[in-house]
Amino acid sequence: MEVVHVENLTKVYGSGHTAVTALRDANLVARRGELVAILGPSGSGKTTLLTAIAGIIEPTSGRVCIGQTCFYDNGWQVRDLRRFRREHMGFIFQSHNLVPFLTARENVLIALQINGVTGANAVGIAQQLLDYLGVGERQEHLPEKLSGGEQQRVAIARALANSPQVILADEPTAALDTERGKSVMALFRQIAREKGSAVICVTHDQRMIEGFDCIYQVKDGQVSTTSQK
Amino acid sequence: MNLAIRDIKYHRGRFLLTCLGVGLLLTIVMSMSGIYRGLVEEALVIIRGVNADLWVVQRDTRGPFAEQSRLAEDVRYRVAIVPGVREVSPFVFYTIQRQRHGQPLRFAVVGYDLRTGLGGPNRIVAGRGLAQKRYEMVADDKLGLALGETLRLGLHDYTVVGLTRGAVGSGGDPVAFFSLADAQEIQFVKDNWAVRNARERAEAAYERALPTQPTLPRELARQFADNPDLHQVNALLVRLDPLADPRAVATAVERWGHFTAFTTGQQEELMLTGSVDKARRQIGLFRALLVIIATVIIAQIIYTMTLDKLKPIALLKLIGAPNRTIVALILQQSLSLGLIAYGIAVVLGNLTFDKWPRLVVVETADQLALLGVVVAICMLASALGIRRALRVEAGAALTG
C-alpha cells in the first residue's frame, strides 16, 4: 500500500530570466514499511524533493499524496498543513534542529504535547525512545551540553515520538558512528515494519545504502534512476 | 510544559536584567502619579491643618500661599466684632533659607497666635508645643533639627522644643512654627548693618526732601528708619459661630474695601488651580511620555527576544505546533517581563519613595491602574513580535 505518492512534481524557484528549475516531473513512491533513499550530489534537488513531500515548500505543479490524502494537487488541498504534518510526518534534519532552551527529554515531549499526548504517558514514551537511542542518561541536558551525535539521536527520538506514517530524514546518520548509524537504520526498519511507516532518507552515507528497500537518484532536478532491491 | 518559562530560565540572566531596567522605568512612571498626589497633599496640608472657616487676606490677592498678602495685625479686632465671628487669629507664612553646618536649610515659617493656637502644629511627634512667646520653635522632623538644638535666625537664637511630622509648605519645604512675634521679628527686624544702611538712606532722603519740605523733622526720618512696622501679618484666620453663614461674614469683611475673605474650600481651590495645576499637567505629560517610552522599550525587547527565537519557532512550526503555541510563548514572555518589572517597581517604590526629596503618595488605585497599563502595553508590545513570529516559514528551521 502506497504511503507516499509523488507524481510529476516540479518546483521552479524565481521567474523569468532568473527562474531555476530545482525539480522537474519527479515521481516517487514509498510503501508501508519501506525504507527509501534519495541520493544525489549537492544542489541536485534532493532536499527540494524532501521539503516538497513535507509540505514545507509549495511545488510549482504536480501531485503529492500521503496515505489517502493528496495535500498538493497543482495547488494546496489541505487548509491546515501544520496539523497535517504533525499527524502524518516526522522530521530528522542534517542540522540537528533541537529547541535550545528545552532539555533532551523536553525536546521529545514537545512533539508529543503538540499532538495531544501529555502526562505520564508522554514522559514514558520520551524516556523509552531516548533510552533506545542511547541518550537516556542525557535526557536532562540542554542541547548545548550534548555532542553532535547525541543531538542527532534526540532529534530522531522526537521524529519517532508520534509514530508518524512517514519519516522524512535529511542525512540522519551523518553525525553518527557506523555502529550507531546502523542501529538507527535498524530502528527505522523496525518502526517501518511495526508501525507501517515509510522512511524517506536523503543520504550520502554509503555505509547505510545497503539497508534501503528502494533508492532514487536525483540529478539536475530529475529523478532519473530508480533502483529497487 | 510551558515554553515561555523554559526560555526565560534559559536566558534568565539577560531576562532579569531586562526586568530590572523596565522595573526602574516603571518606578519612575509610578512616581509621577505619586509626585502629583504629593504635590496636592503638600499644597493643602497647612490649609487643611489650620481648617479655618475664613481666611481674610489683603484685597484682591490670593494670599497667603498662592501670592504675598499683607495686612495690619490690628485688623483682627475689627474682624472680631463682625456678627458670627467667634475667634480671629493672625497668621504669618513665608519661606526662608539659611545656612546650617555649611548646608542650605530651607523651610517655611509659620507664625501663629499662641493664645488661640489657630494655625499652630497639629501633631507633635517629639518634645512639646510652643509654651512661651519668645525664642522657641517647633520644627518638622524633615528639617533634621534635633530637640534642644538652637538655630540663629536674624538677631536671636531659637530653640527647638518640639518636632512635627508631615508639616510642609505649599512648595514642599518643611515647616517651622514660631510665635507670631518671633515670626514677625525674623522677617522684619534689621540687623545693625541694615539699620545703619537704612539710616543713611533716610538721611539722604531727608536732605533731598528739605528744599520742598523745610519743616520736616530730622528725628522722624531717623525713627522711621530704625523702627519698621513689625505688626504685619499675611492673613487672619477666622473661626465662626456654629450657625454663622461664612458667605455673609465674608461679605461683611469685604465691604470694608481693604480685604478679601476666602473659605478653606476656596483656599484649596486657589492652590489647586494655581501652581499645582501647572505641575499636574507637566507631570501628566511626563507620565504619558514615559508610558509611551516603556511601550516602545518593551516592544523592542520582545521583538529582539523573538528574533533570537526565530529558528526554534520555525522548528516548532515544522513539527506542527499551532499558532496559539507560538503566540502564547511570546505573549507569556512579554507579560512575565511586564509583571516582574511591575513587581520590582512596586517593591522599589515602597522602599524608596519616602526618601525622595518631595512627598510621593502612591495609592492602591494608582498601583492597580499601572498594573492595567503594564498588561496593556505588554500585549501591545508583543504584537510586533507575534506578527514577526507568525510570518516565519517552517522551512527556516532547515537553513544553517
Coordinates of C-alpha atoms in Angstrom, one line a residue, chain B:
Chain B
M1 CA 5.3 22.2 29.5
N2 CA 5.5 26.0 29.4
L3 CA 7.8 27.1 26.6
A4 CA 7.9 30.7 27.8
I5 CA 9.1 29.7 31.3
R6 CA 11.7 27.3 29.7
D7 CA 13.1 30.1 27.5
I8 CA 13.1 32.6 30.4
K9 CA 15.1 30.1 32.5
Y10 CA 17.5 29.5 29.7
H11 CA 18.1 33.3 29.3
R12 CA 17.5 34.1 33.0
G13 CA 20.5 36.5 33.4
R14 CA 19.5 38.6 30.4
F15 CA 15.8 38.4 31.2
L16 CA 16.2 39.5 34.8
L17 CA 18.5 42.4 33.8
T18 CA 15.8 43.5 31.3
C19 CA 13.2 43.2 34.0
L20 CA 15.3 45.3 36.3
G21 CA 15.7 48.0 33.6
V22 CA 12.0 48.0 32.8
G23 CA 11.2 47.9 36.5
L24 CA 13.2 51.1 37.1
L25 CA 11.3 52.7 34.3
L26 CA 8.0 51.7 35.8
T27 CA 9.2 53.0 39.2
I28 CA 9.5 56.4 37.5
V29 CA 6.1 56.1 35.9
M30 CA 4.6 55.2 39.3
S31 CA 6.4 58.0 41.0
M32 CA 4.9 60.5 38.6
S33 CA 1.4 60.0 39.8
G34 CA 2.7 59.8 43.4
I35 CA 4.5 63.1 43.0
Y36 CA 1.4 64.7 41.7
R37 CA -0.6 63.4 44.6
G38 CA 2.2 64.5 46.9
L39 CA 2.1 68.0 45.3
V40 CA -1.6 68.2 46.0
E41 CA -1.2 66.9 49.6
E42 CA 1.7 69.2 50.3
A43 CA -0.1 72.2 48.8
L44 CA -3.1 71.6 51.1
V45 CA -1.5 70.2 54.2
I46 CA -1.3 73.6 56.0
I47 CA -4.7 74.8 54.7
R48 CA -6.4 71.6 55.9
G49 CA -4.4 71.6 59.1
V50 CA -5.4 75.1 60.0
N51 CA -9.0 74.4 59.0
A52 CA -10.2 78.0 59.5
D53 CA -13.7 78.9 58.5
L54 CA -12.5 82.0 56.7
W55 CA -9.1 83.4 55.6
V56 CA -9.0 87.2 55.5
V57 CA -6.3 88.5 53.2
Q58 CA -5.2 91.7 51.5
R59 CA -7.8 92.8 49.0
D60 CA -7.5 91.3 45.5
T61 CA -4.7 89.0 46.5
R62 CA -4.8 85.2 46.6
G63 CA -2.7 85.0 49.8
P64 CA -1.1 83.9 51.8
F65 CA 0.1 80.8 49.9
A66 CA -0.6 81.5 46.2
E67 CA 0.8 85.0 46.5
Q68 CA 2.0 87.5 49.0
S69 CA -0.7 89.2 51.1
R70 CA 0.0 91.8 53.8
L71 CA -2.4 93.4 56.3
A72 CA -2.1 95.1 59.6
E73 CA -2.2 92.8 62.6
D74 CA -4.7 95.0 64.5
V75 CA -7.4 94.4 61.8
R76 CA -8.1 91.3 63.9
Y77 CA -10.0 93.4 66.3
R78 CA -12.2 94.8 63.6
V79 CA -13.0 91.4 62.2
A80 CA -13.6 90.0 65.7
I81 CA -16.7 92.2 66.1
V82 CA -18.4 91.1 62.9
P83 CA -21.5 89.2 63.8
G84 CA -21.0 85.5 63.5
V85 CA -17.2 85.6 64.2
R86 CA -16.2 83.6 67.2
E87 CA -12.4 84.0 67.1
V88 CA -9.8 85.7 64.9
S89 CA -6.1 84.8 64.9
P90 CA -3.3 86.4 62.9
F91 CA -1.2 84.2 60.7
V92 CA 2.2 84.7 59.2
F93 CA 3.7 82.5 56.4
Y94 CA 6.8 82.9 54.4
T95 CA 9.8 80.8 53.2
I96 CA 13.4 81.4 54.3
Q97 CA 16.7 79.8 53.5
R98 CA 19.6 79.8 55.9
Q99 CA 23.0 78.1 56.2
R100 CA 23.4 75.3 58.7
H101 CA 26.6 73.3 59.0
G102 CA 27.6 74.7 55.6
Q103 CA 24.4 73.3 54.0
P104 CA 21.4 75.3 52.9
L105 CA 18.4 75.0 55.3
R106 CA 15.2 76.0 53.6
F107 CA 11.9 76.0 55.4
A108 CA 8.6 77.7 55.6
V109 CA 8.0 79.9 58.7
V110 CA 4.5 79.8 60.2
G111 CA 3.8 82.4 62.9
Y112 CA 0.6 82.0 64.9
D113 CA -1.0 83.3 68.0
L114 CA -0.2 81.1 70.9
R115 CA -3.3 82.1 72.7
T116 CA -5.8 80.8 70.1
G117 CA -3.5 78.1 68.8
L118 CA -5.1 78.5 65.3
G119 CA -2.5 77.8 62.6
G120 CA -0.2 76.0 65.0
P121 CA 1.2 72.5 64.7
N122 CA -1.4 69.7 64.7
R123 CA 0.7 66.8 65.8
I124 CA 3.8 66.9 67.9
V125 CA 5.8 63.7 67.5
A126 CA 8.6 64.6 69.9
G127 CA 9.0 67.2 72.6
R128 CA 6.2 69.8 73.2
G129 CA 4.4 72.6 71.5
L130 CA 5.4 76.3 72.0
A131 CA 5.0 77.2 75.6
Q132 CA 6.5 80.7 75.8
K133 CA 6.0 83.6 73.4
R134 CA 9.7 84.1 72.5
Y135 CA 12.7 82.2 71.2
E136 CA 11.1 78.8 70.8
M137 CA 10.3 76.8 67.7
V138 CA 8.6 73.6 66.7
A139 CA 10.2 72.1 63.5
D140 CA 9.2 69.4 61.1
D141 CA 11.4 66.4 61.5
K142 CA 12.3 66.6 57.8
L143 CA 14.4 69.7 58.7
G144 CA 16.8 67.5 60.5
L145 CA 16.9 69.6 63.6
A146 CA 17.2 67.9 67.0
L147 CA 15.2 68.7 70.1
G148 CA 17.1 71.3 72.1
E149 CA 19.1 72.5 69.1
T150 CA 19.3 76.2 68.6
L151 CA 19.1 78.0 65.3
R152 CA 20.2 81.5 64.7
L153 CA 17.6 83.5 62.8
G154 CA 18.1 87.2 62.5
L155 CA 19.1 88.7 65.8
H156 CA 18.2 85.8 68.0
D157 CA 18.7 82.1 68.7
Y158 CA 15.6 79.9 68.7
T159 CA 15.5 76.6 70.5
V160 CA 13.7 73.5 69.0
V161 CA 11.3 72.4 71.7
G162 CA 9.1 70.1 69.5
L163 CA 9.1 68.1 66.3
T164 CA 6.2 67.6 63.9
R165 CA 5.9 65.2 61.0
G166 CA 4.4 65.8 57.6
A167 CA 4.1 69.6 58.1
V168 CA 5.2 71.1 54.8
G169 CA 4.6 74.3 53.0
S170 CA 2.9 74.6 49.6
G171 CA 6.3 74.3 47.9
G172 CA 7.2 71.1 49.8
D173 CA 9.5 72.8 52.2
P174 CA 9.3 71.6 55.8
V175 CA 7.6 74.0 58.2
A176 CA 8.9 75.6 61.4
F177 CA 6.3 77.0 63.8
F178 CA 7.1 80.2 65.7
S179 CA 5.1 82.5 67.9
L180 CA 3.6 85.4 65.9
A181 CA 6.0 87.9 67.4
D182 CA 9.0 85.8 66.6
A183 CA 7.9 85.1 63.1
Q184 CA 7.4 88.9 62.5
E185 CA 10.7 89.7 64.0
I186 CA 12.6 87.1 62.0
Q187 CA 11.0 88.6 58.9
F188 CA 11.2 92.4 59.6
V189 CA 13.8 93.2 62.2
K190 CA 17.0 94.5 60.7
D191 CA 20.5 93.7 61.9
N192 CA 22.9 96.5 62.8
W193 CA 24.3 96.8 59.2
A194 CA 20.9 97.1 57.8
V195 CA 19.9 99.7 60.4
R196 CA 22.9 101.8 59.6
N197 CA 22.2 101.5 55.9
A198 CA 18.6 102.4 56.4
R199 CA 19.6 105.5 58.5
E200 CA 21.9 106.7 55.7
R201 CA 19.2 106.2 53.2
A202 CA 16.7 108.1 55.4
E203 CA 19.3 110.9 55.9
A204 CA 19.8 111.1 52.2
A205 CA 16.0 111.2 51.6
Y206 CA 15.7 113.8 54.2
E207 CA 18.3 116.0 52.6
R208 CA 16.6 115.6 49.2
A209 CA 13.2 116.5 50.7
L210 CA 14.4 119.6 52.7
P211 CA 14.1 122.1 49.8
T212 CA 10.5 121.4 49.4
Q213 CA 9.6 120.4 53.0
P214 CA 11.7 122.6 55.2
T215 CA 9.6 121.8 58.3
L216 CA 10.2 118.0 58.1
P217 CA 11.8 116.9 61.5
R218 CA 15.1 115.0 61.1
E219 CA 14.3 112.8 64.1
L220 CA 11.1 111.4 62.4
A221 CA 13.1 110.3 59.4
R222 CA 15.7 108.5 61.6
Q223 CA 13.0 106.9 63.8
F224 CA 11.2 105.6 60.7
A225 CA 14.4 104.0 59.5
D226 CA 15.1 102.4 62.9
N227 CA 11.7 101.0 63.7
P228 CA 9.9 99.3 60.8
D229 CA 6.3 98.3 61.4
L230 CA 6.6 94.7 62.8
H231 CA 2.9 94.3 63.2
Q232 CA 2.1 93.0 59.8
V233 CA 0.5 89.6 59.1
N234 CA -0.2 87.6 56.0
A235 CA -3.7 86.5 56.8
L236 CA -6.3 86.5 59.6
L237 CA -7.8 83.1 60.4
V238 CA -11.4 83.3 61.4
R239 CA -13.5 80.8 63.4
L240 CA -17.2 81.3 63.1
D241 CA -20.0 80.6 65.4
P242 CA -21.6 77.2 64.7
L243 CA -24.7 78.7 62.9
A244 CA -22.9 81.6 61.2
D245 CA -23.0 81.9 57.4
P246 CA -19.4 82.0 56.1
R247 CA -20.5 83.9 53.0
A248 CA -22.3 86.5 55.0
V249 CA -19.3 87.1 57.2
A250 CA -17.0 87.2 54.2
T251 CA -19.3 89.8 52.5
A252 CA -19.3 91.9 55.7
V253 CA -15.5 91.9 55.8
E254 CA -15.1 92.5 52.1
R255 CA -17.4 95.5 52.3
W256 CA -14.7 97.5 54.1
G257 CA -12.9 97.5 50.8
H258 CA -9.4 96.5 52.0
F259 CA -9.8 92.8 52.4
T260 CA -10.8 89.6 50.7
A261 CA -12.1 86.6 52.6
F262 CA -11.9 83.0 51.4
T263 CA -13.3 79.9 52.8
T264 CA -11.0 76.9 53.3
G265 CA -12.6 75.3 50.2
Q266 CA -11.8 78.4 48.2
Q267 CA -8.2 78.5 49.5
E268 CA -7.8 74.9 48.4
E269 CA -9.2 75.7 45.0
L270 CA -6.8 78.6 44.7
M271 CA -3.9 76.3 45.3
L272 CA -5.1 73.6 43.0
T273 CA -5.9 75.8 40.1
G274 CA -2.7 77.8 40.5
S275 CA 0.8 76.4 40.6
V276 CA -0.3 72.9 41.3
D277 CA -2.4 72.7 38.2
K278 CA 0.6 73.5 36.0
A279 CA 2.7 70.9 37.8
R280 CA -0.2 68.4 37.4
R281 CA -0.2 69.0 33.6
Q282 CA 3.5 68.8 33.4
I283 CA 3.6 65.6 35.3
G284 CA 0.7 64.2 33.3
L285 CA 2.7 64.9 30.2
F286 CA 5.8 63.2 31.6
R287 CA 3.7 60.2 32.6
A288 CA 2.2 59.9 29.2
L289 CA 5.6 60.1 27.6
L290 CA 7.1 57.6 30.0
V291 CA 4.3 55.1 29.2
I292 CA 5.0 55.5 25.5
I293 CA 8.7 55.1 26.1
A294 CA 8.0 52.0 28.2
T295 CA 5.8 50.6 25.5
V296 CA 8.5 51.2 22.8
I297 CA 11.2 49.7 25.0
I298 CA 9.2 46.6 25.9
A299 CA 8.1 46.2 22.3
Q300 CA 11.8 46.4 21.2
I301 CA 12.9 43.9 23.9
I302 CA 10.1 41.5 23.0
Y303 CA 10.8 41.9 19.3
T304 CA 14.5 41.2 19.9
M305 CA 13.8 38.2 22.0
T306 CA 11.5 36.9 19.3
L307 CA 14.2 37.4 16.6
D308 CA 16.5 35.4 18.8
K309 CA 14.0 32.6 18.8
L310 CA 13.0 32.5 15.1
K311 CA 14.8 29.2 14.4
P312 CA 13.1 27.4 17.3
I313 CA 9.8 29.0 16.3
A314 CA 10.3 27.7 12.7
L315 CA 11.1 24.3 14.2
L316 CA 8.0 24.3 16.3
K317 CA 6.0 25.1 13.2
L318 CA 7.8 22.4 11.3
I319 CA 6.8 19.8 13.8
G320 CA 3.3 21.0 13.7
A321 CA 2.9 23.4 16.6
P322 CA -0.3 25.5 16.1
N323 CA 0.0 29.3 16.0
R324 CA -1.6 29.6 19.5
T325 CA 1.5 27.8 20.9
I326 CA 3.8 30.4 19.4
V327 CA 1.5 33.3 20.3
A328 CA 1.4 32.0 23.9
L329 CA 5.2 31.7 24.0
I330 CA 5.7 35.4 23.1
L331 CA 2.7 36.8 25.0
Q332 CA 3.6 34.9 28.2
Q333 CA 7.1 36.1 28.0
S334 CA 6.0 39.7 27.4
L335 CA 3.6 39.5 30.3
S336 CA 6.2 37.9 32.5
L337 CA 8.6 40.7 31.7
G338 CA 5.9 43.3 32.4
L339 CA 4.7 41.7 35.7
I340 CA 8.1 41.1 37.1
A341 CA 9.2 44.6 36.2
Y342 CA 6.0 45.9 37.8
G343 CA 6.8 43.9 40.9
I344 CA 10.2 45.4 41.0
A345 CA 8.7 48.9 40.6
V346 CA 6.3 48.3 43.5
V347 CA 9.0 47.0 45.8
L348 CA 11.4 49.7 44.8
G349 CA 8.8 52.4 45.2
N350 CA 7.8 51.1 48.7
L351 CA 11.4 51.0 49.8
T352 CA 12.5 54.4 48.4
F353 CA 9.6 56.8 47.9
D354 CA 9.7 58.1 51.5
K355 CA 13.3 59.0 50.9
W356 CA 12.6 61.1 47.8
P357 CA 13.1 64.9 48.3
R358 CA 9.4 65.6 47.5
L359 CA 6.4 63.8 49.0
V360 CA 5.4 60.8 46.9
V361 CA 1.9 59.4 47.6
V362 CA 1.1 56.2 45.8
E363 CA -2.4 54.9 46.4
T364 CA -3.6 51.4 45.7
A365 CA -5.8 52.7 42.9
D366 CA -2.7 54.1 41.2
Q367 CA -0.8 50.8 41.6
L368 CA -3.8 48.9 40.1
A369 CA -4.1 51.4 37.3
L370 CA -0.4 51.0 36.5
L371 CA -0.8 47.2 36.6
G372 CA -3.5 47.6 34.0
V373 CA -1.3 49.8 31.9
V374 CA 1.6 47.4 32.1
V375 CA -0.6 44.5 31.0
A376 CA -2.0 46.6 28.1
I377 CA 1.4 47.8 27.0
C378 CA 2.9 44.2 27.2
M379 CA 0.1 42.9 25.0
L380 CA 0.5 45.8 22.6
A381 CA 4.3 45.5 22.7
S382 CA 4.2 41.7 21.9
A383 CA 2.1 42.3 18.8
L384 CA 5.1 43.2 16.7
G385 CA 7.0 40.1 17.9
I386 CA 3.9 37.9 17.3
R387 CA 3.5 39.3 13.8
R388 CA 7.1 38.5 13.0
A389 CA 6.9 35.0 14.5
L390 CA 3.8 34.1 12.6
R391 CA 5.5 35.2 9.3
V392 CA 8.4 32.7 9.8
E393 CA 8.2 29.8 7.4
A394 CA 8.6 26.3 8.8
G395 CA 11.4 25.8 6.2
A396 CA 13.5 28.4 8.0
A397 CA 14.3 25.6 10.5
L398 CA 16.2 23.7 7.8
T399 CA 18.7 26.5 7.0
G400 CA 22.1 26.7 8.7

